[in-house]
Amino acid sequence: MTTATARRGDNRISPVFLGIAAITAVAGWAVWTDFASKPGFAVFLFVTGAWVVSLCLHEYAHARTALHSGDISIGAKGYLTLNPLKYTHALLSIVLPVIFVIMGGIGLPGGAVFIERGRIRGRWRHSLISAAGPLTNVLFAIVCTAPFWLDALDGVPDTFRYALGFLALLQVTAAILNFLPVPGLDGYGVIEPWLSHKIRRQVEPFAPFGLLAVFAVLWIPEINQWFFDAVDWVLGALGVHEWDTYWGRAFYQFWQGTPEIPTSTQ
């Protein structure tokens, strides 16, 4: 195999990712056309599929930015194929985020691609690599909310509108959580290159527990309320109302029964 062929293979989109994208598209069509006999299950497949696609793109953004910043080992690790099975921690990157969506409707950030930081020179590059992932969630949130703030939802089926609103909520929560300056999250990765060596050494042991700590803190009722108030404020500024996200979650949790589509008061 030549080097050129290997590089093409490193960049070829994985059939696994294409399969997930196809399921998402079919489920979205079923929600849009009301083709599914159980719309809740179609919403579940559509939102879960789109959420996994966004997770793959999140990690791809980290990997692609690292590649252009000097880590030429990225391609050989399979990160550029968008295959979630290639990630260093598929459990943290895909399985747990999906479980948390199912449990509580929160976009839990994952952690997956191993970047050889020693190959990269320049603090700005290190910060950009860390920021690339959550910025992908921001872009995804903008795309999901565009029909809302562009007033382009006339004639759109209610069920699809609610599903899109719930998906937007997941992207906003993921972006906010990822940008927190907590060890182990991307937000800390953005500021870490600018900290002194002493501080980084002191913080390093806490990195594996950062995500767990954030999750534990969110169980505190007052903080949970403050967090989702902030999320609702961001979504409201983008034209997505609590009405949309509430019913989107209700349809998503199809195992609780299919709710009757209410008449929006917005």
XYZ file of C-alpha atoms in Angstrom:
266
model
C 0.000 0.000 0.000
C 1.419 3.360 -0.973
C 1.530 6.357 1.333
C -0.977 8.170 -0.879
C -3.380 5.239 -0.696
C -3.001 5.047 3.071
C -3.791 8.700 3.393
C -6.916 8.313 1.281
C -7.969 5.453 3.547
C -7.319 7.565 6.624
C -9.717 10.214 5.325
C -12.416 7.949 3.903
C -15.748 8.335 5.690
C -16.592 5.194 7.631
C -19.596 3.052 6.605
C -20.519 3.057 10.310
C -20.929 6.841 10.265
C -22.766 6.734 6.946
C -25.141 4.121 8.386
C -25.883 6.311 11.420
C -26.472 9.306 9.162
C -28.798 7.250 6.949
C -30.864 6.073 9.926
C -31.100 9.671 11.107
C -32.292 10.846 7.704
C -34.911 8.097 7.378
C -36.176 8.719 10.911
C -36.334 12.462 10.229
C -38.363 11.777 7.095
C -40.715 9.526 9.088
C -41.240 12.292 11.665
C -41.761 14.936 8.970
C -44.280 12.924 6.963
C -45.968 11.357 10.005
C -45.253 8.033 8.297
C -44.394 6.183 11.507
C -47.234 4.491 13.359
C -45.512 5.503 16.597
C -44.113 9.028 16.150
C -42.327 8.874 19.491
C -40.059 6.059 18.330
C -39.304 7.930 15.096
C -38.426 11.043 17.135
C -36.196 8.882 19.340
C -34.283 7.508 16.344
C -34.029 10.911 14.680
C -32.776 12.799 17.739
C -30.468 10.014 18.931
C -29.014 9.569 15.448
C -28.477 13.299 14.999
C -26.939 13.497 18.472
C -24.454 10.712 17.659
C -23.630 12.422 14.357
C -22.872 15.637 16.261
C -20.647 13.702 18.700
C -18.698 12.265 15.768
C -18.314 15.723 14.221
C -17.233 17.095 17.612
C -14.380 14.597 17.821
C -13.578 15.017 14.126
C -13.122 18.750 14.702
C -10.594 18.039 17.466
C -8.747 15.560 15.254
C -8.740 17.646 12.078
C -7.502 20.733 13.937
C -4.781 18.673 15.608
C -3.700 17.282 12.236
C -3.278 20.754 10.761
C -1.511 21.871 13.929
C 1.225 19.264 13.639
C -0.015 15.899 14.951
C 0.370 13.816 11.794
C -0.426 10.615 13.717
C -4.135 11.478 13.776
C -4.944 9.910 10.401
C -3.438 6.520 11.219
C -5.614 6.306 14.347
C -8.769 6.436 12.225
C -10.151 9.623 13.771
C -10.686 11.278 10.394
C -13.084 8.561 9.224
C -15.824 9.746 11.618
C -16.082 6.173 12.880
C -17.113 6.329 16.571
C -15.648 2.852 17.111
C -12.169 4.289 16.495
C -12.286 6.639 19.450
C -9.994 6.059 22.404
C -12.957 5.835 24.774
C -16.069 4.918 22.801
C -17.907 4.426 26.112
C -17.257 8.013 27.225
C -17.714 9.522 23.780
C -20.838 7.775 22.504
C -22.467 5.352 24.935
C -22.592 7.541 28.053
C -23.764 10.696 26.218
C -26.604 8.702 24.632
C -27.549 7.178 27.995
C -27.671 10.619 29.606
C -29.891 11.917 26.824
C -32.242 8.996 27.388
C -32.213 9.474 31.160
C -32.553 13.200 31.478
C -32.309 15.027 28.205
C -28.911 16.624 28.750
C -26.088 16.887 26.248
C -23.277 15.277 28.204
C -19.866 16.035 26.696
C -17.633 13.073 25.913
C -13.896 12.668 25.579
C -12.362 10.515 22.936
C -9.503 11.334 20.604
C -5.931 10.930 21.785
C -3.804 13.802 20.540
C -0.020 13.721 20.749
C 0.395 17.189 22.192
C 4.179 16.951 22.070
C 4.016 17.249 18.287
C 2.220 20.586 18.478
C 3.949 23.908 18.986
C 2.282 27.118 20.099
C -0.225 27.785 22.858
C -2.815 29.163 20.450
C -2.826 25.889 18.526
C -3.368 23.865 21.678
C -6.258 26.134 22.679
C -7.815 25.949 19.233
C -7.676 22.155 19.230
C -9.610 22.065 22.496
C -12.106 24.714 21.355
C -12.808 23.045 17.998
C -15.074 20.368 19.481
C -17.525 22.539 21.440
C -17.514 25.084 18.622
C -18.932 22.273 16.492
C -21.785 21.944 18.990
C -22.329 25.699 18.753
C -22.515 25.437 14.957
C -24.875 22.471 15.230
C -27.083 24.458 17.626
C -27.205 27.359 15.169
C -28.241 25.016 12.361
C -30.932 23.355 14.503
C -32.356 26.674 15.660
C -32.122 28.456 12.303
C -35.702 27.531 11.294
C -36.888 29.057 14.583
C -35.079 32.408 14.441
C -35.682 32.689 10.706
C -39.432 32.147 11.221
C -39.272 29.323 8.703
C -41.488 26.839 10.512
C -44.823 27.675 8.902
C -46.342 24.429 7.695
C -43.745 22.298 9.470
C -45.352 19.366 11.349
C -45.503 20.002 15.086
C -43.777 16.738 15.937
C -40.779 17.601 13.765
C -40.620 21.095 15.281
C -40.555 19.660 18.786
C -37.882 17.102 17.857
C -35.732 19.864 16.394
C -36.218 21.975 19.518
C -35.150 19.109 21.774
C -32.096 18.430 19.588
C -31.180 22.111 19.858
C -31.407 21.856 23.652
C -28.926 18.973 23.610
C -26.470 20.966 21.519
C -26.712 24.049 23.729
C -26.216 22.040 26.926
C -23.247 20.222 25.364
C -21.640 23.496 24.276
C -22.081 25.123 27.685
C -20.806 22.099 29.610
C -17.861 21.579 27.273
C -16.739 25.180 27.629
C -16.664 25.023 31.435
C -13.057 25.557 32.625
C -13.105 22.266 34.519
C -10.156 19.837 34.279
C -11.015 17.087 31.833
C -13.355 19.252 29.768
C -12.558 21.195 26.635
C -12.972 24.545 28.374
C -10.036 23.746 30.615
C -8.082 22.574 27.588
C -8.534 26.036 26.082
C -6.976 27.831 29.048
C -4.485 25.160 30.139
C -1.676 26.225 27.753
C -1.748 29.670 29.332
C -1.400 28.450 32.916
C 1.898 28.083 34.723
C 3.569 24.693 34.847
C 3.039 24.578 38.610
C -0.720 25.081 38.344
C -1.030 22.495 35.588
C 0.829 19.933 37.675
C -1.449 20.607 40.641
C -4.620 20.318 38.558
C -3.615 17.293 36.487
C -4.654 14.604 39.043
C -8.218 15.959 39.050
C -8.714 15.758 35.259
C -10.165 12.189 35.217
C -12.844 13.270 37.689
C -13.836 16.592 36.147
C -16.821 15.303 34.197
C -18.023 13.270 37.176
C -17.779 16.357 39.372
C -19.832 18.424 36.930
C -22.494 15.750 36.807
C -22.588 15.542 40.626
C -22.910 19.324 40.946
C -25.807 19.338 38.477
C -27.714 17.085 40.860
C -27.878 19.996 43.315
C -31.396 21.396 42.720
C -30.407 25.072 42.888
C -27.521 24.662 40.439
C -29.589 22.458 38.152
C -32.279 25.146 38.063
C -29.742 27.878 37.362
C -28.137 25.804 34.600
C -31.368 25.060 32.767
C -32.529 28.665 33.215
C -29.361 29.671 31.361
C -30.030 27.051 28.674
C -33.631 28.240 28.288
C -32.419 31.827 28.000
C -29.999 30.918 25.186
C -32.647 28.889 23.384
C -35.203 31.655 23.835
C -32.780 34.142 22.267
C -32.592 31.756 19.300
C -36.367 31.503 19.009
C -36.801 28.094 20.652
C -39.364 28.152 23.464
C -39.723 25.843 26.446
C -42.919 24.614 24.789
C -40.869 23.158 21.948
C -38.224 21.484 24.101
C -40.764 20.152 26.602
C -42.841 18.347 23.995
C -39.730 17.295 22.107
C -38.531 15.485 25.222
C -42.020 14.041 25.756
C -42.080 12.520 22.274
C -38.461 11.383 22.573
C -39.238 9.340 25.685
C -41.609 7.138 23.697
C -41.526 4.380 26.333
C -43.693 6.630 28.522
C -46.427 6.645 25.905
C -47.130 8.903 22.939
C -48.447 12.286 24.096
C -51.225 14.002 22.184
C -49.826 16.798 20.048
C -51.014 19.988 21.753
C -51.911 23.205 20.014
C -49.008 25.615 20.478
C -49.800 28.911 22.133
C -46.699 30.581 20.713
